[in-house]
Amino acid sequence: MLWVGFVLLIVILAIIIVLLSFIRGEFYFSRVKDNDTLTVEMRALFGLIRYRYVIPIIQFKGFTKGILVKSEIVNKTYAKLKDESKDHITKDKVIQFYKETKDLLVHTLNLYDWTKQTLARVECTELKWVTRVGVGDAPETAITTGAIWGIKSSLLGFIMRYVQVRATPRVDVIPQFNEKHFSTEVRVAARIRVWHMVFAGVRLMVRAAKVKGGLRTWIQLALKARSRFKTAS
């Protein structure tokens, strides 16, 4: 029976280590002239679980077709393409997303409070946002630079209000006085412990269960999202 207790102890220690580990996420976006690149990477269990989502093409196709988004899923070695898909973000899809979000708000008790409590557990470990802008005229470039600084300051204040910022943000706006130019680079890295995510998930289900039809609404929307993902891929 001694070995049973030893195995049980190992399992308990493994569960504790997993719960205390971090889920890490990185967001990167860059725009240089007409070239856009967006990358989202998630890692868990000390890097054993890794998911990387790349959007190398974002094109506006008009008001009818909306925005064309080409996405790729790459394995953890970043060398082998696992999946590739194309999709159009249209006005109807945006309206549908709004309706689904509103439906979740109605069928979940104090979803806004749950969101704030969950974000309070998120630690931002890197924040970089560098923009270069020029409109061809020095005074207008200076005014545009000031306006962009104002927008960035507001967004930074919003982030620091809800999320724990553990690193010194690198935010800059560099004027290009002698040319028409716009480029931007955004990199954000954050982490949250697995325990906090598990606890947040339990609290979310409890809040949904307190509203009539809440759990059913969440399950239905999850199935719809899964179906749309399979169709897109």
Tab-separated table of N, CA and C in Angstrom, residues 6-97:
chain	number	residue	atom	x	y	z
A	6	PHE	N	2.496	6.713	-2.435
A	6	PHE	CA	3.547	7.455	-3.141
A	6	PHE	C	3.038	7.979	-4.475
A	7	VAL	N	2.318	7.111	-5.220
A	7	VAL	CA	1.763	7.534	-6.511
A	7	VAL	C	0.740	8.654	-6.310
A	8	LEU	N	-0.085	8.513	-5.271
A	8	LEU	CA	-1.087	9.544	-4.986
A	8	LEU	C	-0.417	10.874	-4.658
A	9	LEU	N	0.681	10.822	-3.916
A	9	LEU	CA	1.427	12.039	-3.575
A	9	LEU	C	2.001	12.699	-4.823
A	10	ILE	N	2.532	11.890	-5.730
A	10	ILE	CA	3.094	12.412	-6.983
A	10	ILE	C	2.005	13.093	-7.803
A	11	VAL	N	0.827	12.451	-7.867
A	11	VAL	CA	-0.284	13.020	-8.642
A	11	VAL	C	-0.726	14.352	-8.050
A	12	ILE	N	-0.814	14.410	-6.727
A	12	ILE	CA	-1.216	15.659	-6.064
A	12	ILE	C	-0.202	16.759	-6.325
A	13	LEU	N	1.087	16.424	-6.224
A	13	LEU	CA	2.138	17.414	-6.490
A	13	LEU	C	2.089	17.890	-7.943
A	14	ALA	N	1.823	16.962	-8.880
A	14	ALA	CA	1.739	17.336	-10.293
A	14	ALA	C	0.573	18.289	-10.534
A	15	ILE	N	-0.570	18.010	-9.898
A	15	ILE	CA	-1.736	18.881	-10.051
A	15	ILE	C	-1.445	20.268	-9.499
A	16	ILE	N	-0.760	20.319	-8.335
A	16	ILE	CA	-0.419	21.618	-7.738
A	16	ILE	C	0.518	22.405	-8.643
A	17	ILE	N	1.513	21.720	-9.224
A	17	ILE	CA	2.471	22.390	-10.112
A	17	ILE	C	1.758	22.941	-11.346
A	18	VAL	N	0.836	22.142	-11.909
A	18	VAL	CA	0.087	22.593	-13.089
A	18	VAL	C	-0.769	23.806	-12.747
A	19	LEU	N	-1.467	23.756	-11.602
A	19	LEU	CA	-2.342	24.865	-11.214
A	19	LEU	C	-1.559	26.140	-10.944
A	20	LEU	N	-0.321	26.003	-10.471
A	20	LEU	CA	0.491	27.186	-10.176
A	20	LEU	C	1.274	27.683	-11.389
A	21	SER	N	1.272	26.913	-12.492
A	21	SER	CA	1.980	27.344	-13.697
A	21	SER	C	1.202	28.449	-14.397
A	22	PHE	N	1.827	29.045	-15.410
A	22	PHE	CA	1.231	30.178	-16.122
A	22	PHE	C	0.710	29.763	-17.494
A	23	ILE	N	-0.367	30.379	-17.897
A	23	ILE	CA	-0.777	30.404	-19.303
A	23	ILE	C	-0.274	31.727	-19.867
A	24	ARG	N	0.576	31.662	-20.864
A	24	ARG	CA	1.205	32.864	-21.415
A	24	ARG	C	0.648	33.154	-22.805
A	25	GLY	N	0.461	34.421	-23.082
A	25	GLY	CA	-0.025	34.835	-24.384
A	25	GLY	C	0.783	36.000	-24.927
A	26	GLU	N	1.006	36.005	-26.226
A	26	GLU	CA	1.724	37.088	-26.893
A	26	GLU	C	0.918	37.550	-28.105
A	27	PHE	N	0.797	38.853	-28.233
A	27	PHE	CA	0.086	39.465	-29.353
A	27	PHE	C	1.058	40.380	-30.080
A	28	TYR	N	1.143	40.220	-31.397
A	28	TYR	CA	2.037	41.066	-32.194
A	28	TYR	C	1.297	41.535	-33.444
A	29	PHE	N	1.370	42.838	-33.703
A	29	PHE	CA	0.761	43.401	-34.913
A	29	PHE	C	1.703	44.448	-35.478
A	30	SER	N	1.880	44.405	-36.788
A	30	SER	CA	2.701	45.419	-37.455
A	30	SER	C	2.033	45.811	-38.768
A	31	ARG	N	2.158	47.085	-39.078
A	31	ARG	CA	1.671	47.587	-40.363
A	31	ARG	C	2.728	48.508	-40.944
A	32	VAL	N	3.228	48.139	-42.102
A	32	VAL	CA	4.204	48.942	-42.833
A	32	VAL	C	3.657	49.136	-44.240
A	33	LYS	N	3.292	50.381	-44.561
A	33	LYS	CA	2.627	50.700	-45.825
A	33	LYS	C	1.333	49.894	-45.916
A	34	ASP	N	1.221	48.993	-46.903
A	34	ASP	CA	0.001	48.202	-47.065
A	34	ASP	C	0.149	46.780	-46.544
A	35	ASN	N	1.237	46.494	-45.879
A	35	ASN	CA	1.497	45.136	-45.400
A	35	ASN	C	1.133	45.024	-43.915
A	36	ASP	N	0.207	44.128	-43.609
A	36	ASP	CA	-0.218	43.896	-42.232
A	36	ASP	C	0.171	42.488	-41.806
A	37	THR	N	0.586	42.362	-40.554
A	37	THR	CA	0.889	41.056	-39.986
A	37	THR	C	0.364	41.015	-38.562
A	38	LEU	N	-0.383	39.956	-38.250
A	38	LEU	CA	-0.913	39.792	-36.904
A	38	LEU	C	-0.605	38.373	-36.439
A	39	THR	N	-0.032	38.248	-35.247
A	39	THR	CA	0.327	36.952	-34.693
A	39	THR	C	-0.159	36.853	-33.256
A	40	VAL	N	-0.802	35.748	-32.930
A	40	VAL	CA	-1.230	35.470	-31.565
A	40	VAL	C	-0.671	34.111	-31.170
A	41	GLU	N	0.022	34.065	-30.044
A	41	GLU	CA	0.619	32.811	-29.574
A	41	GLU	C	0.210	32.553	-28.133
A	42	MET	N	-0.186	31.309	-27.840
A	42	MET	CA	-0.554	30.901	-26.490
A	42	MET	C	0.328	29.734	-26.079
A	43	ARG	N	0.793	29.749	-24.816
A	43	ARG	CA	1.613	28.659	-24.298
A	43	ARG	C	1.143	28.279	-22.901
A	44	ALA	N	1.206	26.997	-22.605
A	44	ALA	CA	0.802	26.502	-21.290
A	44	ALA	C	1.640	25.273	-20.946
A	45	LEU	N	1.592	24.883	-19.676
A	45	LEU	CA	2.336	23.722	-19.179
A	45	LEU	C	3.815	23.819	-19.554
A	46	PHE	N	4.388	24.980	-19.237
A	46	PHE	CA	5.822	25.230	-19.434
A	46	PHE	C	6.242	25.058	-20.894
A	47	GLY	N	5.335	25.400	-21.812
A	47	GLY	CA	5.655	25.345	-23.233
A	47	GLY	C	5.305	24.029	-23.907
A	48	LEU	N	4.828	23.037	-23.142
A	48	LEU	CA	4.463	21.759	-23.746
A	48	LEU	C	3.232	21.899	-24.632
A	49	ILE	N	2.335	22.797	-24.268
A	49	ILE	CA	1.173	23.106	-25.096
A	49	ILE	C	1.387	24.479	-25.701
A	50	ARG	N	1.365	24.549	-27.018
A	50	ARG	CA	1.644	25.816	-27.697
A	50	ARG	C	0.737	25.953	-28.915
A	51	TYR	N	0.198	27.133	-29.073
A	51	TYR	CA	-0.705	27.416	-30.193
A	51	TYR	C	-0.300	28.751	-30.787
A	52	ARG	N	-0.086	28.776	-32.091
A	52	ARG	CA	0.344	30.002	-32.781
A	52	ARG	C	-0.588	30.257	-33.959
A	53	TYR	N	-1.189	31.429	-33.945
A	53	TYR	CA	-2.172	31.821	-34.953
A	53	TYR	C	-1.622	33.037	-35.690
A	54	VAL	N	-1.481	32.916	-37.017
A	54	VAL	CA	-0.855	33.968	-37.825
A	54	VAL	C	-1.846	34.451	-38.879
A	55	ILE	N	-1.975	35.767	-38.993
A	55	ILE	CA	-2.786	36.371	-40.052
A	55	ILE	C	-1.844	37.232	-40.907
A	56	PRO	N	-1.342	36.676	-42.018
A	56	PRO	CA	-0.393	37.430	-42.844
A	56	PRO	C	-1.056	38.378	-43.831
A	57	ILE	N	-2.363	38.221	-44.061
A	57	ILE	CA	-3.041	39.044	-45.067
A	57	ILE	C	-4.332	39.605	-44.488
A	58	ILE	N	-4.475	40.933	-44.514
A	58	ILE	CA	-5.711	41.616	-44.143
A	58	ILE	C	-6.010	42.613	-45.259
A	59	GLN	N	-7.056	42.348	-46.047
A	59	GLN	CA	-7.353	43.194	-47.199
A	59	GLN	C	-8.814	43.635	-47.170
A	60	PHE	N	-9.036	44.925	-47.431
A	60	PHE	CA	-10.400	45.446	-47.529
A	60	PHE	C	-10.904	45.213	-48.944
A	61	LYS	N	-11.999	44.448	-49.075
A	61	LYS	CA	-12.526	44.050	-50.378
A	61	LYS	C	-13.788	44.805	-50.766
A	62	GLY	N	-14.063	45.904	-50.097
A	62	GLY	CA	-15.270	46.652	-50.395
A	62	GLY	C	-16.340	46.414	-49.341
A	63	PHE	N	-17.390	47.222	-49.397
A	63	PHE	CA	-18.428	47.144	-48.374
A	63	PHE	C	-19.274	45.874	-48.492
A	64	THR	N	-19.284	45.257	-49.658
A	64	THR	CA	-20.074	44.034	-49.831
A	64	THR	C	-19.360	42.818	-49.261
A	65	LYS	N	-18.095	42.624	-49.659
A	65	LYS	CA	-17.331	41.468	-49.201
A	65	LYS	C	-16.655	41.703	-47.854
A	66	GLY	N	-16.498	42.953	-47.461
A	66	GLY	CA	-15.894	43.248	-46.167
A	66	GLY	C	-14.378	43.113	-46.195
A	67	ILE	N	-13.814	42.554	-45.126
A	67	ILE	CA	-12.363	42.435	-44.978
A	67	ILE	C	-11.958	40.978	-45.155
A	68	LEU	N	-11.033	40.732	-46.076
A	68	LEU	CA	-10.507	39.389	-46.290
A	68	LEU	C	-9.392	39.124	-45.287
A	69	VAL	N	-9.514	38.028	-44.563
A	69	VAL	CA	-8.508	37.649	-43.568
A	69	VAL	C	-8.001	36.259	-43.901
A	70	LYS	N	-6.711	36.141	-44.148
A	70	LYS	CA	-6.079	34.852	-44.364
A	70	LYS	C	-5.342	34.468	-43.097
A	71	SER	N	-5.634	33.292	-42.569
A	71	SER	CA	-5.038	32.875	-41.302
A	71	SER	C	-4.292	31.560	-41.473
A	72	GLU	N	-3.281	31.356	-40.613
A	72	GLU	CA	-2.482	30.143	-40.618
A	72	GLU	C	-2.277	29.667	-39.184
A	73	ILE	N	-2.293	28.359	-38.998
A	73	ILE	CA	-1.968	27.759	-37.706
A	73	ILE	C	-0.662	26.998	-37.880
A	74	VAL	N	0.334	27.354	-37.066
A	74	VAL	CA	1.672	26.784	-37.203
A	74	VAL	C	1.989	25.963	-35.963
A	75	ASN	N	2.716	24.862	-36.132
A	75	ASN	CA	3.060	24.042	-34.983
A	75	ASN	C	4.124	24.725	-34.143
A	76	LYS	N	4.481	24.106	-33.011
A	76	LYS	CA	5.337	24.786	-32.040
A	76	LYS	C	6.763	25.005	-32.519
A	77	THR	N	7.179	24.322	-33.607
A	77	THR	CA	8.518	24.563	-34.137
A	77	THR	C	8.542	25.753	-35.086
A	78	TYR	N	7.325	26.326	-35.375
A	78	TYR	CA	7.191	27.485	-36.266
A	78	TYR	C	7.634	27.174	-37.691
A	79	ALA	N	7.800	25.913	-38.004
A	79	ALA	CA	8.316	25.570	-39.317
A	79	ALA	C	7.276	24.870	-40.191
A	80	LYS	N	6.328	24.180	-39.591
A	80	LYS	CA	5.381	23.384	-40.360
A	80	LYS	C	3.988	23.984	-40.287
A	81	LEU	N	3.391	24.225	-41.447
A	81	LEU	CA	2.042	24.770	-41.523
A	81	LEU	C	1.035	23.653	-41.273
A	82	LYS	N	0.201	23.810	-40.224
A	82	LYS	CA	-0.776	22.789	-39.876
A	82	LYS	C	-2.125	23.045	-40.525
A	83	ASP	N	-2.490	24.302	-40.687
A	83	ASP	CA	-3.814	24.623	-41.227
A	83	ASP	C	-3.770	26.011	-41.843
A	84	GLU	N	-4.604	26.245	-42.838
A	84	GLU	CA	-4.673	27.537	-43.512
A	84	GLU	C	-6.108	27.792	-43.938
A	85	SER	N	-6.586	29.016	-43.766
A	85	SER	CA	-7.972	29.317	-44.114
A	85	SER	C	-8.102	30.776	-44.517
A	86	LYS	N	-9.194	31.066	-45.225
A	86	LYS	CA	-9.536	32.427	-45.613
A	86	LYS	C	-10.975	32.704	-45.199
A	87	ASP	N	-11.219	33.919	-44.781
A	87	ASP	CA	-12.562	34.283	-44.345
A	87	ASP	C	-12.775	35.763	-44.604
A	88	HIS	N	-14.044	36.155	-44.747
A	88	HIS	CA	-14.397	37.555	-44.944
A	88	HIS	C	-15.147	38.058	-43.715
A	89	ILE	N	-14.675	39.146	-43.149
A	89	ILE	CA	-15.376	39.795	-42.045
A	89	ILE	C	-16.323	40.819	-42.646
A	90	THR	N	-17.592	40.495	-42.692
A	90	THR	CA	-18.602	41.347	-43.318
A	90	THR	C	-19.430	42.062	-42.262
A	91	LYS	N	-20.274	42.966	-42.746
A	91	LYS	CA	-21.152	43.706	-41.841
A	91	LYS	C	-22.098	42.768	-41.108
A	92	ASP	N	-22.611	41.756	-41.820
A	92	ASP	CA	-23.545	40.807	-41.199
A	92	ASP	C	-22.870	40.020	-40.073
A	93	LYS	N	-21.608	39.652	-40.263
A	93	LYS	CA	-20.901	38.905	-39.229
A	93	LYS	C	-20.632	39.777	-38.008
A	94	VAL	N	-20.336	41.052	-38.235
A	94	VAL	CA	-20.133	41.968	-37.109
A	94	VAL	C	-21.429	42.139	-36.316
A	95	ILE	N	-22.555	42.270	-37.037
A	95	ILE	CA	-23.858	42.402	-36.374
A	95	ILE	C	-24.195	41.124	-35.593
A	96	GLN	N	-23.884	39.977	-36.196
A	96	GLN	CA	-24.140	38.702	-35.522
A	96	GLN	C	-23.303	38.586	-34.244
A	97	PHE	N	-22.041	38.996	-34.318
A	97	PHE	CA	-21.173	38.962	-33.132
A	97	PHE	C	-21.716	39.870	-32.034
